[in-house]
Amino acid sequence: MTIDTGKVYRLEDYRASDYRIDRTTLAFRLDPDQTRVTATLDIARRDEAALDAPLVLDGDGLKLISVSLDGTQLSPDRYQASPDELKLEGLPKGAFTLTVETELAPAANGALMGLYLSNGVYCTQCEAEGFRRITYFLDRPDVMSVYTVRVEALRAAAPILLSNGNPVESGDLGDGWHYAVWHDPHPKPSYLFALVAGDLGLLSDRFTTRSGRDVALGIYVERGKEARTPYAMDALKRSMIWDEEVFGCEYDLDVFNIVAVSDFNMGAMENKGLNIFNDKYVLADEETATDADFSNIEAIIAHEYFHNWTGNRITCRDWFQLCLKEGLTVFRDHEFSADMRSRPVKRIAEVRILKALQFPEDQGPLAHPVRPRRYREINNFYTATVYEKGSEVVRMIRTILGADVFRKGMDLYFERHDGDAATIEDFLKVFEDVSGRDLSQFALWYHQAGTPHVSVSAAFDEARGELTLDIEQSVPPTPLESRKRVMYIPIAFGLVGANGADIEAAAVEGAVVENGVIHLKKRKHSVRFSGLSERPAISLNRGFSAPVTLSCEQSIDDRLFLARHDSDEVARWQALNGLLTDHLIKASKSQQARSNIAPRLAEVLGDIAGDDTLEPAYRALALTLPGEADIAREIGSDIDPNAIHIARNALIDTIAAANRESFQALYARFEESDSFSPDAESAGRRALRNVLLDYVSAAGATPDRAADQYRNATNMTERAAALAVLAHRFARTQAATAALADFENRYGNDPLVLDKWFQIQATTPGEGALSRVSELMNHKGFSIGNPNRVRSLVGTFASGNQTGFHRADGAGYALVADAILDVEKRNPQLAARLATAFRSWRSLETGRQALARKELERIAATHNLSTDLKDIVERTLA
Ligand code: TRP
Ligand code: ZN
């Protein structure tokens, strides 16, 4: 574990390295406790560097065995070595070869960075700075090298030996050992290096690229899980075709391999030609995976594949540019899923995720720009801001320039920067060049943190037929940035007439409106529409064109009208969601003030549920009330999670009671057919039916329907949803206990499925969840060393259980803090991520605030904290 040094890295300190490493030849002799790594590096001083520049290679906890220069072993006085650095001086003026031997203990590597063992499988994770845990290197993305990798292992333990690029040769070594050599012709940064060795099962397939390259595709999984790989393979092939068609990007090696491992810190990793995945995002069949799992798999397979161009062929100059590959690649995977599924439904789901994950980050102590200017620990910047807001920024570029010019810009990006380690400035420049526009104000989206707020007031002059919108933007202060500059915000909009159709003919005053988008570039704008024969309802931020919060004074009637009729489905959902949220905020603040709008909301939801002209998936989203955390976020201060929970449940009961018969009938009508298909349409029907199950189980209903659905389920989507209704609505009843026991019994030996059981229990509302969570931490299926287990139980409790985590006595905070400190001993990255659950602590009412602070301070006061955890906890407390 790297103990915090307090060092801060700054964007403005960037300078190129003094040396290049043109070729990297690695030899691994694998052993759980003593793996020998021999790295042979062809190094040359850059022309710009001083003749006597020392060579300083990065290391992280390394055990050095030997160093040789041009084939001659160096005595220890010729270099300075520590576990974290190798420094050489007096090097040859020209090119030279450095050979470094290190020894690793993969079995003892609980941080899951560098080379580690996952369930007996050797694998690596090098992004961002894990390669330096394997050998001494210039471990930075702008040092690109051509890799040749030789892997030796006992054949019985590891019959499969994989690395990046194409296979070159393999053979027997005697004594039970064998070897394989891989060569990757594309120069790449060290973070894209990968190695896998183990006893793995394989699904293979082929793909022919549009220029005729024949590619061997492989998905490797732990033995016995091969039958759960076809969906991922199908998603991979669809991704490959889509990237050719939509972005002109073709695959560039003879093999493309994916390996699923069960211990992984994140979702997946785009190593060149050898993507490594958290097995949760590969393995799926109807019996064990939900529709949400299928859609995540499709998206993440695509995401990692798309990195081959946006990330690998064009990489990042330094880690401040992380959004260059992540924001752009998220945008690409969003577009892929939109094309594979329902575009508006996908967009609404994205908006919900952005608001649930990125808005609170942007509005709290961990706020940072999409391109940060400083960091202490780069692992802590793989955030919703870099990924999700980063994607929104790319989407806005397309909105502003139009789809055709955007595509021209992307083409130029690939052409101009292929092989480069590039920057955000390079990226913006291609769009300036193809459009002839100045994007310097727009660039603030990368540089300035905080969620902008746009407020709109509307005035209609009946006699003149004129509508005036007065629009004002503001950006709230964020840590280290108290004063904000005025941003360029594209707000797509529509004026909706009484018949529900958009009013097209209105003339506009002011040059800021173009193709249905208001281009805000000043702090205040006044936009006037004339020639209107009726007062329109105003539909704003259609398609969620800008990642902002928005307020617009409109009557409840207009908002209800938009919630029913807006032709833009995203804005229609937003109108409904806004009404529901406003009501829930009021209701949670005072029991009496429970606004009389609830019956009208129940009526709209009843109508939407039964409207067969709408896609079932859309209806399911509309019927899903804002979550307790969403309501808390909108309230923003002095939050009482219990009051929110009560108000939300009361609204569910009102809606359920008002629509009892029709919801029951609909629930029956959407009964699952026998043959399962994971496609979006079928998933949408299941989603609608599952939301309906929750309503028909509310307002004093019996658990019978949920118990029936649980018992008769023919797939995991139905079964898990029924179990959640039983466990949450009927906690501790015989029906709930029986179903939980049955589920444990059926799936107790299947860790990924048992995770769902952990999650459902971790999210049971109320005080009781805490003792259950601590009990489950001793369950035989739980392991503090496995990130999926920890996230399912502890992470879900901390981020997904408002009344449990925020128990008024602080016991929830204490349990999570204990778990964080325990996890930190082996896996600092995971511990730091768990700790972000505390980020909104200042928004709580004072009692809970004090209790949360106490736990944060207890963590901060712990000796020898990792950089990862110390960075998060100190920023959270600052
Ligand atoms: N680049 C990975 C992605 O596709 C992110 C990632 C995977 C990662 N594993 C990691 C980042 C470990 C940091 C540490 O988004
Ligand atoms: Zn990524």
XYZ file of N, CA and C in Angstrom, residues 23 25-27 37-43 55 57 64-74 79 86 88 91 96-102 135-136:
111
model
N 11.187 0.164 -27.387
C 10.792 -1.247 -27.362
C 10.839 -1.755 -25.937
N 10.544 -5.416 -23.966
C 10.454 -6.869 -24.054
C 10.353 -7.407 -22.639
N 9.267 -8.116 -22.379
C 9.030 -8.587 -21.018
C 9.028 -10.107 -21.003
N 9.626 -10.672 -19.959
C 9.525 -12.124 -19.763
C 9.024 -12.371 -18.353
N 10.124 -11.275 -13.196
C 9.871 -10.442 -14.377
C 11.195 -9.899 -14.885
N 11.478 -10.132 -16.150
C 12.668 -9.545 -16.761
C 12.202 -8.555 -17.821
N 12.535 -7.298 -17.607
C 12.127 -6.257 -18.556
C 13.352 -5.762 -19.297
N 13.306 -5.843 -20.623
C 14.413 -5.345 -21.430
C 13.901 -4.130 -22.199
N 14.476 -2.979 -21.901
C 13.941 -1.725 -22.427
C 14.944 -1.083 -23.380
N 14.488 -0.816 -24.613
C 15.345 -0.081 -25.564
C 15.071 1.402 -25.381
N 16.054 2.086 -24.825
C 15.843 3.464 -24.379
C 16.714 4.427 -25.179
N 18.076 9.142 -15.631
C 16.886 8.361 -15.997
C 16.218 7.941 -14.683
N 13.107 5.991 -13.253
C 11.986 5.103 -13.563
C 11.083 4.972 -12.346
N 13.676 -5.434 -6.278
C 14.623 -5.456 -7.398
C 15.591 -6.626 -7.247
N 15.835 -7.333 -8.363
C 16.793 -8.442 -8.348
C 18.099 -8.032 -9.021
N 17.996 -7.442 -10.219
C 19.239 -7.041 -10.888
C 18.976 -5.981 -11.948
N 20.045 -5.250 -12.290
C 19.988 -4.234 -13.342
C 21.174 -4.457 -14.281
N 20.926 -4.499 -15.589
C 22.029 -4.606 -16.551
C 21.906 -3.494 -17.579
N 23.088 -3.004 -18.007
C 23.122 -1.980 -19.051
C 23.855 -2.561 -20.253
N 23.184 -2.556 -21.403
C 23.758 -3.133 -22.623
C 24.369 -4.503 -22.363
N 23.669 -5.320 -21.606
C 24.077 -6.714 -21.413
C 25.020 -6.956 -20.247
N 25.500 -5.892 -19.596
C 26.422 -6.086 -18.467
C 25.719 -5.730 -17.166
N 25.770 -6.684 -16.226
C 25.102 -6.424 -14.951
C 25.802 -5.286 -14.201
N 25.006 -4.379 -13.648
C 25.573 -3.230 -12.939
C 25.709 -3.533 -11.459
N 23.584 2.581 -9.607
C 22.196 3.078 -9.671
C 21.688 3.304 -8.252
N 13.790 3.819 -9.526
C 15.113 3.351 -9.952
C 15.752 4.491 -10.744
N 19.204 6.147 -12.631
C 20.532 5.887 -13.194
C 21.108 7.181 -13.748
N 24.618 7.828 -18.181
C 24.197 6.854 -19.192
C 24.837 7.155 -20.538
N 20.464 2.869 -25.689
C 21.020 1.789 -24.865
C 19.899 0.849 -24.438
N 20.319 -0.299 -23.937
C 19.346 -1.290 -23.485
C 19.510 -1.517 -21.995
N 18.413 -1.366 -21.296
C 18.430 -1.572 -19.850
C 17.632 -2.826 -19.547
N 18.196 -3.726 -18.764
C 17.471 -4.948 -18.397
C 17.300 -4.961 -16.881
N 16.057 -5.076 -16.472
C 15.754 -5.009 -15.036
C 14.976 -6.241 -14.639
N 15.455 -6.910 -13.578
C 14.721 -8.065 -13.055
C 14.041 -7.670 -11.748
N 12.767 -8.034 -11.636
C 12.038 -7.813 -10.380
C 11.352 -9.105 -9.981
N 7.190 -3.653 -13.018
C 8.610 -3.370 -13.253
C 8.824 -1.862 -13.218
N 10.109 -1.451 -13.099
C 10.448 -0.022 -13.137
C 10.262 0.469 -14.567
